Amino acid sequence: MNRFAALLDRLAYEPRRNAKLALIGDYFRMTPDPERGWALAAMTGALTFRNAKAGLVRGLIAERTDPVLFGLAYDYVGDLSETVALMWPAPEGPARNEPPPALSEVVTTLTTTSKADLPKQVAAWLDHLDETGRWALLKLITGGLRIGVSARLAKTAVAGLGLRDADEIELVWPGLKPPYIDLFAWVEGRGERPEALDPAPFRPPMLAHGIEDADFDRLDPADFAAEWKWDGIRVQAAAGTLPDGRRVARLYSRTGEDISPAFPDLVAALTFDGAIDGELLVLREGRVQSFNVLQQRLNRKQVTGPLLAEFPAHIRAYDLLFAGAEDLRDRPFADRRASLEGLIADMASPRIDISPLVPFATWEGLAAARRDPGAAAAGDDAEAIEGLMIKRRDAPYLPGRPKGPWWKWKRDPMVVDCVLMYAQRGHGKRSSFYSDFTFGVWRAASAGDELVPVGKAYFGFTDEELAQLDRFVRNHTTNRFGPVREVTHTAREGLVLEIAFEGLQRSTRHKSGIAMRFPRIARIRWDKPPGEADRIEALEARLKG
Amino acid sequence: MRPEAKAGSNSPDPLFVMTADADMVVMRPDDLLQPTPRGLYCPPADVYIDPVRPVARALITHGHSDHARAGHDHVLATPATLRIMAIRYGAGFAGMIQAAAWGVPVAINGVTFTFHPAGHILGSAQIAVSHRGLTIVVSGDYKRASDPTAEPFEVVPCDVFITEATFGLPVFRHPVAAGEMDKLIASVRLFPERTHLVGAYSLGKAQRVIALTRAAGHDAPIYLHGAVEKLTRLYEAEGFDLGDVRLAKEADKKALGGAIVICPPGAMKDLWARRFPDPVTAFASGWMRIRARARQGGVELPLIVSDHCDWDELQQTIRDTGAGEIWVTHGQEDALVHWCDTQGLKARPLRLVGYGDEGEGEPVAAEATA
C-alpha cells in the first residue's frame, strides 16, 4: 500500500505526461505481481467494491468529527478522500509496529468482507496509515482516483514495458481481468498474447479538431465529405456472437464506459455483427429532440417502461469500424461509409438510421449550410444540429485525435450580456477559487427592474481571467451562504459577463423559465455598466416553439 | 480583569455596564474597537490598527504590505517593523514614527496600547488595547511554531481576543518545519544538477526557510531574487546569521545547477525564472497541505511551512488567552466561530476587507498561481 500511495502522491503533483509515464512505468518494473496488477486496475477504473463506497467513508468521518466542521472543510478542499485523510483523528494508544497492509490484501479484503464488518476494517487501516496512505486508500474506495491519469495513460505505461503500442493493449483489454498477470507476462515477453475473447469490445474512437478560418485555404473541398454534427452523445455500438452461440451487444460511451444497462431498448436493436460509431439521440415521431430532452433520459438510476416510451433512444450512425470480424478501420472513409449504408439498409431498424451527407461543392456553399441547416435539407431536425463534421474521403479510422482527417465546424454560439449575481467555489483543480458563476438578465418587476438568474457557467475563461474573477468576487461580496457568495449586482455596480450558449429551452425548474444549453463565459465586460446588460425579452425572442 | 456581570438581557443595551465588584465603569468591547472600511478603529483613542487607507494615527502589527501601508501621518510600531517599512516604502513612509518597545504600555487619549511578540515574522506584534477595565488583544497574524527568525509568541491574557483564521479549518495541521526542509535537501541530493526554485514570501518566510535550511546542515550558497535579497540583508543587519546568500542574477549559470534559489511566489512563473533550466519547483506555504493548491500552481515539491497557526494551535491559543469572547478575522472565520460556539465561547466573525494580499493570507490570484 505504501508504494502505491507514494506513486499516487507523486503522480498527483506531476503535470508532465512523459514524467507521469515514467513514474508509472518505474512502478510497474519495480513492483511484483499481483500488486502492480491491482494498481493498474485502480488506475483504469476496473475496481469497484460492492460494500465499500463513499457512503461508508462519510459514515466513518461523521462518527469522529463535528459535521459542521467537516462540511466546511470538505467544501474548501473539494475532495472527499483528501478531506477525510487530513481530518482523521490520530488514534489513541501506542503506535502499531506491523507494516501497513499490501495493496492486494486491501483489495481482497474490500471485496470479501461483509458490509457489517467493513467499517471497522477500514477504520483500522485509517488508524494505521499515514496521511498519504489514508488518502490513497480512500481514493481506492471512493473510486475515480482523479490524479490526472487516464486509463489510456496507464495502458500506455504497460505497453512501454515491452515496447508495444497502447492500441495493442486496448485490443486485448476487454478479455482481461485484474490483476492482469497474463497481460504483464505478454508485454514482458514471458507469455502468449492473451486472447481477445470479447466479441463486442470497445475500440478507441477517432476524434476531430476544431477547424479555423485559416485551415480552409489549405483544404480542397473535393477531398472531403460533410455530415451534420448532432447534439447528442457519441456512442459506439458493438455486437457479436460468442463461440457457444450467445449474443453479446453493448453500447459504449466515447470514453469506453459500458452504458448498455441504461439503454435496453437500443441494445435490443443491435442485431448486427460489428461496431458502429454514431450519435445517441432521442427521436419522437421521426424528429430529433433537443439535448435537453435526451438529458432527461440520461443519469436515471431506474430505467422504467414509461421512461423508455417517453424518451425512445436512437442511433444515428456515421461510421462502421467492424463488419462482422472484419476490421474496416484501415479502409478509406468513403469505403466504410458505403459498407455502413449497406448495413443500415439491410437492418431496416426503426432504432438505427444513417447520418446523411451534406452535399457541397465549395467551402462557401458549406458555410451556407452551416448558417441555415434547415434550408440545407436538415429540415425538422435543424434544431438538434450543432454544426458540421468534415471528413477526408480517403482517411482511415485512426484512434485518438489525429490532425487533418476529421474537422468539426460548430455553429456560431449565441451570446447575451448577463450580470454576475452569485459565485461558488470550484472543486478539484480549482478548489478554493470562486469559479462557478451564476448570472442573470434584467426583467420588469413591480418595484422596477430586477435581475433574474438565467444560468450558471464555470468555464470559458483563462486562468488569468479566473484569478481576476476570483478577486472581483472576494472584493464585492454582499452576502454569504455557505460556499456561495452573493456579489454586488445593481444597475450601477457589478460585473457584466458575455455568455455564449448553444441553445435555449423552456424550463419549469428555472426561475426565469429558460434553461441555457452549454453556457460559458465568452468575455468579461469590465467596461460595461450592469444596467446595460440584456433583458429577458432578448432571450425569449430566441425561444422557438 | 473581566466584566463579572453583564446587564440583564431584557434591559436595553447601555453604553457602559457596571461590574459587580467595583464602581468602575467597564467598556463594551464594541465601543473600544470596531471594524470600519479603513480598518480596525479605536474611537476613544482615535487610532486605527493596520488601516488599509491613510489615516492620521496608525498602529501597525507587522511589516507585511497588507497590514503596513505607507502614507499615514503618525505610525506606532515595533522598531523592526518600522525598519521594514522604511526599506519597502522609503524613509518618508509616514509623517512621524514612534517605536513601541515590547511590553511597555503606550497611552493615547487615556487608552493603553502594549505590543507583545506575535511570532509571525521579525518584529510582528500583538497589540493589547486596554481601557476602563477591558482588554482586547489584536493578534494580527501570529504563529506558535518555533521560528529562528521571529520573536516567540507570547500569551497575553485578555477579555476579547481577535484572532486571524488563515488556516482555520481542521484539515490544516502543519507538520514540523524541519521535516519539510529535509524533503527539500533530499531532493537537492536526488537531483544535484537541477536548480531548486523555492517560492517563499520575500518578508519572513524566505528568511525562515534560509535559517531552517542552514539548521538542516545545508552550507552551500543560497541564491536570492532581488526582492528577497533586500529584506534578507535587513535580517542580517538585525543580527541574524543566514550564511552565504547571494543575488541570483549575479550568479554564474553553472553555479545554479543543484543550488537552492529563493524567490517570491509571483516570480516563479515570471520571465525571471526562465534562466533556470529544468528547475524543481518548490513552494513553502501552509497552503501546500492541500494537493489541489499545489497542483494549481504547478508545484512539484510542496513544502508545508507556515507562518500562521494551524487548526490545533488556533484552538490552543484561544484557550490560553482565557478570553471569553473571540472575534475572528481574515481567513476561514466560519469554522473557527463554530468551534468557539461548541466550546461555549462567545464568538463572531469580524469582516475586515483588504487583508491577505501578502504573506499567506487567503490566496488570491498572484499567490495561488505562483
Tab-separated table of N, CA and C in Angstrom, chain A residues 23 59 72 106 119 187 212 227 315-316 340 343 384 394 420 429 462 480 496 521:
chain	number	residue	atom	x	y	z
A	23	LEU	N	6.977	7.554	-14.231
A	23	LEU	CA	6.681	7.164	-12.845
A	23	LEU	C	5.889	5.856	-12.804
A	59	GLY	N	-19.719	7.947	6.569
A	59	GLY	CA	-20.215	7.450	7.853
A	59	GLY	C	-19.109	7.417	8.898
A	72	LEU	N	-17.554	22.309	6.204
A	72	LEU	CA	-16.761	23.469	5.791
A	72	LEU	C	-15.421	23.034	5.185
A	106	VAL	N	-5.507	-5.278	0.717
A	106	VAL	CA	-6.587	-4.304	0.840
A	106	VAL	C	-7.707	-4.633	-0.150
A	119	PRO	N	-16.807	-1.324	7.895
A	119	PRO	CA	-16.427	-0.046	8.527
A	119	PRO	C	-15.311	-0.199	9.549
A	187	VAL	N	3.502	-8.594	-22.309
A	187	VAL	CA	4.285	-7.429	-22.706
A	187	VAL	C	5.752	-7.582	-22.305
A	212	GLU	N	-10.340	26.089	-38.095
A	212	GLU	CA	-10.194	27.548	-38.031
A	212	GLU	C	-10.340	28.105	-39.448
A	227	GLU	N	-20.952	15.932	-42.853
A	227	GLU	CA	-22.165	15.428	-42.202
A	227	GLU	C	-22.597	16.466	-41.176
A	315	ILE	N	-29.907	5.525	-32.586
A	315	ILE	CA	-28.527	5.791	-33.009
A	315	ILE	C	-28.565	6.358	-34.412
A	316	ARG	N	-27.890	7.468	-34.602
A	316	ARG	CA	-27.700	7.986	-35.953
A	316	ARG	C	-26.258	7.632	-36.308
A	340	LEU	N	-21.384	0.941	-44.449
A	340	LEU	CA	-22.356	1.337	-43.425
A	340	LEU	C	-23.745	1.500	-44.050
A	343	LEU	N	-25.253	-1.844	-44.554
A	343	LEU	CA	-25.648	-2.484	-43.299
A	343	LEU	C	-26.952	-1.879	-42.764
A	384	ALA	N	-31.525	20.389	-33.727
A	384	ALA	CA	-30.647	19.481	-32.994
A	384	ALA	C	-29.252	19.399	-33.609
A	394	ASP	N	-10.502	9.907	-48.044
A	394	ASP	CA	-9.527	8.802	-48.144
A	394	ASP	C	-8.903	8.440	-46.787
A	420	LEU	N	-23.231	39.211	-13.322
A	420	LEU	CA	-22.816	38.232	-12.323
A	420	LEU	C	-23.613	38.460	-11.038
A	429	LYS	N	-9.278	20.789	-9.330
A	429	LYS	CA	-8.176	21.664	-9.686
A	429	LYS	C	-8.421	23.110	-9.240
A	462	THR	N	-9.742	32.118	-19.094
A	462	THR	CA	-8.360	31.674	-18.910
A	462	THR	C	-8.052	31.643	-17.421
A	480	ARG	N	-23.142	35.975	2.183
A	480	ARG	CA	-22.537	34.646	2.089
A	480	ARG	C	-23.559	33.597	2.469
A	496	VAL	N	-20.453	42.651	-15.772
A	496	VAL	CA	-21.188	42.096	-16.905
A	496	VAL	C	-20.345	40.994	-17.557
A	521	ILE	N	-18.475	31.523	-20.331
A	521	ILE	CA	-18.144	32.944	-20.332
A	521	ILE	C	-17.280	33.245	-21.549
